[in-house]
Short mmCIF file of C-alpha atoms in Angstrom, two decimals:
data_model
loop_
_atom_site.label_atom_id
_atom_site.label_comp_id
_atom_site.label_asym_id
_atom_site.label_seq_id
_atom_site.Cartn_x
_atom_site.Cartn_y
_atom_site.Cartn_z
CA ASP A 46 82.33 279.78 7.81
CA ALA A 47 83.53 278.20 11.03
CA GLY A 48 80.14 278.41 12.66
CA VAL A 49 79.53 279.71 16.17
CA ILE A 50 82.65 279.37 18.29
CA GLN A 51 82.54 278.97 22.04
CA SER A 52 85.32 278.81 24.58
CA PRO A 53 86.24 277.14 26.75
CA ARG A 54 84.57 273.85 25.83
CA HIS A 55 84.88 272.61 29.39
CA GLU A 56 85.32 274.51 32.63
CA VAL A 57 85.73 273.16 36.14
CA THR A 58 85.86 275.68 38.94
CA GLU A 59 85.25 276.00 42.63
CA MET A 60 82.29 277.66 44.23
CA GLY A 61 82.81 281.39 44.60
CA GLN A 62 85.11 281.76 41.62
CA GLU A 63 84.36 283.96 38.64
CA VAL A 64 83.59 282.19 35.37
CA THR A 65 83.68 283.80 31.94
CA LEU A 66 82.25 282.07 28.90
CA ARG A 67 83.00 283.38 25.42
CA CYS A 68 81.21 283.31 22.12
CA LYS A 69 82.00 284.35 18.58
CA PRO A 70 78.88 284.42 16.38
CA ILE A 71 78.75 283.68 12.69
CA SER A 72 79.96 286.66 10.69
CA GLY A 73 77.07 288.76 9.43
CA HIS A 74 74.63 287.53 12.07
CA ASP A 75 73.23 290.36 14.15
CA TYR A 76 71.40 288.30 16.74
CA LEU A 77 73.19 286.49 19.54
CA PHE A 78 71.52 284.23 22.10
CA TRP A 79 72.78 282.65 25.32
CA TYR A 80 71.07 279.46 26.53
CA ARG A 81 71.60 277.15 29.48
CA GLN A 82 70.76 273.44 29.48
CA THR A 83 70.32 271.21 32.49
CA MET A 84 68.64 267.86 32.96
CA MET A 85 66.11 269.36 35.33
CA ARG A 86 65.14 272.52 33.41
CA GLY A 87 65.98 271.64 29.81
CA LEU A 88 67.14 274.34 27.40
CA GLU A 89 66.45 277.86 28.65
CA LEU A 90 67.06 281.21 26.99
CA LEU A 91 69.05 283.46 29.29
CA ILE A 92 69.53 286.63 27.24
CA TYR A 93 69.75 287.77 23.65
CA PHE A 94 71.28 290.68 21.78
CA ASN A 95 70.44 292.44 18.54
CA ASN A 96 73.15 294.58 16.99
CA ASN A 97 75.16 294.24 20.19
CA VAL A 98 72.33 295.64 22.34
CA PRO A 99 70.68 293.42 24.99
CA ILE A 100 67.03 293.01 24.07
CA ASP A 101 65.67 290.60 26.65
CA ASP A 102 67.49 289.44 29.77
CA SER A 103 64.42 288.10 31.56
CA GLY A 104 65.90 284.62 31.57
CA MET A 105 69.02 285.59 33.48
CA PRO A 106 68.64 283.75 36.78
CA GLU A 107 70.02 286.40 39.11
CA ASP A 108 72.45 289.24 39.53
CA ARG A 109 75.38 286.88 39.64
CA PHE A 110 74.94 286.46 35.88
CA SER A 111 75.90 289.18 33.42
CA ALA A 112 76.40 289.25 29.66
CA LYS A 113 78.05 291.71 27.34
CA MET A 114 78.52 292.12 23.64
CA PRO A 115 81.21 294.76 23.06
CA ASN A 116 81.24 294.24 19.31
CA ALA A 117 79.55 292.23 16.58
CA SER A 118 82.01 289.38 16.79
CA PHE A 119 82.29 288.72 20.50
CA SER A 120 80.13 288.15 23.55
CA THR A 121 80.76 287.04 27.11
CA LEU A 122 78.61 285.48 29.79
CA LYS A 123 80.01 285.96 33.27
CA ILE A 124 79.02 284.30 36.52
CA GLN A 125 80.34 285.89 39.67
CA PRO A 126 80.40 284.29 42.17
CA SER A 127 79.70 280.84 40.77
CA GLU A 128 77.64 278.26 42.67
CA PRO A 129 77.26 274.49 42.22
CA ARG A 130 73.71 274.97 40.89
CA ASP A 131 75.20 276.89 37.94
CA SER A 132 76.64 273.64 36.64
CA ALA A 133 75.17 273.18 33.17
CA VAL A 134 75.95 273.33 29.48
CA TYR A 135 75.87 276.89 28.18
CA PHE A 136 75.13 277.40 24.50
CA CYS A 137 75.58 280.44 22.35
CA ALA A 138 73.59 280.81 19.12
CA SER A 139 73.42 283.43 16.40
CA GLY A 140 70.92 284.42 13.74
CA ARG A 141 70.11 287.02 11.11
CA THR A 142 67.60 289.83 11.12
CA GLY A 143 64.43 288.63 9.45
CA ALA A 144 65.17 285.02 10.35
CA SER A 145 66.19 285.17 13.98
CA GLU A 146 64.19 282.06 14.76
CA THR A 147 66.59 280.13 12.54
CA GLN A 148 69.43 279.94 14.99
CA TYR A 149 72.85 278.39 14.65
CA PHE A 150 74.20 276.97 17.85
CA GLY A 151 77.75 276.59 19.04
CA PRO A 152 79.11 273.39 20.59
CA GLY A 153 78.49 274.63 24.11
CA THR A 154 80.57 275.10 27.24
CA ARG A 155 80.20 272.39 29.86
CA LEU A 156 80.54 274.07 33.25
CA LEU A 157 81.05 272.21 36.51
CA VAL A 158 81.12 274.21 39.73
CA LEU A 159 82.43 272.21 42.67
CA ASP B 136 53.50 281.10 21.70
CA ALA B 137 51.29 278.07 21.23
CA LYS B 138 52.00 275.01 23.34
CA THR B 139 53.24 271.86 21.59
CA THR B 140 52.86 268.22 22.53
CA GLN B 141 55.30 265.56 21.33
CA PRO B 142 55.78 261.91 22.24
CA THR B 143 58.56 261.40 24.73
CA SER B 144 60.38 258.82 22.67
CA MET B 145 60.23 256.88 19.42
CA ASP B 146 62.22 254.17 17.68
CA CYS B 147 62.73 253.78 13.95
CA ALA B 148 64.59 251.15 11.94
CA GLU B 149 67.61 252.32 10.00
CA GLY B 150 66.75 253.03 6.38
CA ARG B 151 63.07 253.54 7.06
CA ALA B 152 61.23 256.85 7.18
CA ALA B 153 61.02 258.40 10.62
CA ASN B 154 57.77 260.26 11.19
CA LEU B 155 57.77 262.54 14.22
CA PRO B 156 54.41 264.02 15.21
CA CYS B 157 53.73 267.31 16.94
CA ASN B 158 50.42 268.58 18.22
CA HIS B 159 49.86 272.34 18.37
CA SER B 160 46.10 272.68 18.58
CA THR B 161 46.20 276.26 19.89
CA ILE B 162 48.36 277.60 17.08
CA SER B 163 47.34 281.02 15.79
CA GLY B 164 47.28 282.21 12.22
CA ASN B 165 50.64 283.96 12.21
CA GLU B 166 52.61 281.34 14.09
CA TYR B 167 55.20 279.19 12.37
CA VAL B 168 56.24 275.63 13.18
CA TYR B 169 59.97 275.14 13.65
CA TRP B 170 61.88 271.90 14.08
CA TYR B 171 65.29 271.56 15.68
CA ARG B 172 67.23 268.52 16.77
CA GLN B 173 69.98 267.96 19.30
CA ILE B 174 72.41 265.15 18.87
CA HIS B 175 74.02 263.99 22.08
CA SER B 176 76.65 266.42 23.42
CA GLN B 177 76.07 268.89 20.59
CA GLY B 178 74.19 272.16 20.26
CA PRO B 179 70.70 272.15 18.75
CA GLN B 180 70.54 272.17 14.97
CA TYR B 181 67.88 273.87 12.87
CA ILE B 182 66.06 271.47 10.56
CA ILE B 183 63.10 273.13 8.88
CA HIS B 184 60.16 275.46 9.42
CA GLY B 185 56.80 276.20 7.84
CA LEU B 186 53.59 278.19 8.12
CA LYS B 187 50.89 276.22 6.35
CA ASN B 188 52.35 274.68 3.23
CA ASN B 189 54.37 271.51 3.29
CA GLU B 190 58.08 272.15 3.17
CA THR B 191 61.07 270.06 2.12
CA ASN B 192 64.78 270.61 2.30
CA GLU B 193 67.87 268.46 2.17
CA MET B 194 67.36 267.25 5.72
CA ALA B 195 63.65 266.58 6.07
CA SER B 196 60.07 267.22 5.06
CA LEU B 197 57.48 269.04 7.14
CA ILE B 198 53.83 268.18 6.69
CA ILE B 199 51.35 270.57 8.33
CA THR B 200 47.69 269.59 8.47
CA GLU B 201 45.16 271.81 6.77
CA ASP B 202 43.79 273.06 10.08
CA ARG B 203 47.40 273.58 11.23
CA LYS B 204 46.71 271.91 14.56
CA SER B 205 49.38 269.30 14.05
CA SER B 206 52.45 268.58 11.97
CA THR B 207 54.81 265.75 11.15
CA LEU B 208 58.52 265.90 10.56
CA ILE B 209 59.67 263.22 8.15
CA LEU B 210 63.23 261.96 7.85
CA PRO B 211 62.91 259.94 4.64
CA HIS B 212 65.73 257.43 5.12
CA ALA B 213 66.82 257.44 8.74
CA THR B 214 70.44 256.69 9.57
CA LEU B 215 72.10 256.03 12.93
CA ARG B 216 73.31 259.64 12.89
CA ASP B 217 69.70 260.81 13.09
CA THR B 218 69.47 259.54 16.66
CA ALA B 219 68.74 262.74 18.59
CA VAL B 220 66.14 264.70 20.52
CA TYR B 221 63.78 266.47 18.13
CA TYR B 222 62.07 269.69 19.20
CA CYS B 223 58.90 271.09 17.68
CA ILE B 224 58.50 274.82 18.41
CA VAL B 225 55.66 277.13 17.51
CA THR B 226 56.38 280.85 17.45
CA ASN B 227 55.42 284.07 15.78
CA PHE B 228 57.71 285.01 12.93
CA GLY B 229 59.64 287.98 14.21
CA ASN B 230 59.25 286.90 17.81
CA GLU B 231 63.02 286.45 17.82
CA LYS B 232 62.94 284.00 20.73
CA LEU B 233 62.56 280.23 20.78
CA THR B 234 61.11 278.25 23.67
CA PHE B 235 62.32 274.67 23.69
CA GLY B 236 60.16 271.97 25.27
CA THR B 237 61.21 268.44 26.15
CA GLY B 238 61.09 267.11 22.58
CA THR B 239 61.01 263.55 21.25
CA ARG B 240 63.97 261.29 21.76
CA LEU B 241 64.32 259.41 18.45
CA THR B 242 66.45 256.29 18.42
CA ILE B 243 67.40 254.73 15.10
CA ILE B 244 67.74 250.98 15.43
CA PRO B 245 70.34 249.19 13.27
#
């Protein structure tokens, strides 16, 4: 298996622009997690899905952030409008039912908002 | 989830065993201990987990004290590629979520 795939790997954008991050989980995994990592706040869980349904979005910082999972093999995290404080590395991870704490992380998307 | 305490940083000589401690004195009976690591510029990587028995896999060994208030992750023969931040996480099995702390930055010295 190719593992969790994220795109793009790097994104540079200007404040106010819309940013869309993409994730393909490992086939057969029914949990999908979005995390954000910054130097100041460390690794934070933003939202996670089970069987394509959002279960907990309490970590989403504000309404500018939204996430969707239209099918079992694809998820997006959108920021609109983006702000410089959104600059971070965004990780997607997936896991199986019964072992969702054993998570497999993607390589991350490094976002810089100017 | 129980709080964990880890040293901020540690060094270990290449080829020696790296022993990373974690204190979780408030752990409850149904909480597991999970270990992840994050190599620079990569996503976190699952290493091992356990409840009360010692566990071993191809990457590491996990030793949990009898009272379960602390644990040690052992990398038996550390290599330069083991340089990473190591996270100890305590969570209920089935909790689904993980809360990452600040971890231990392990540096393997040639």
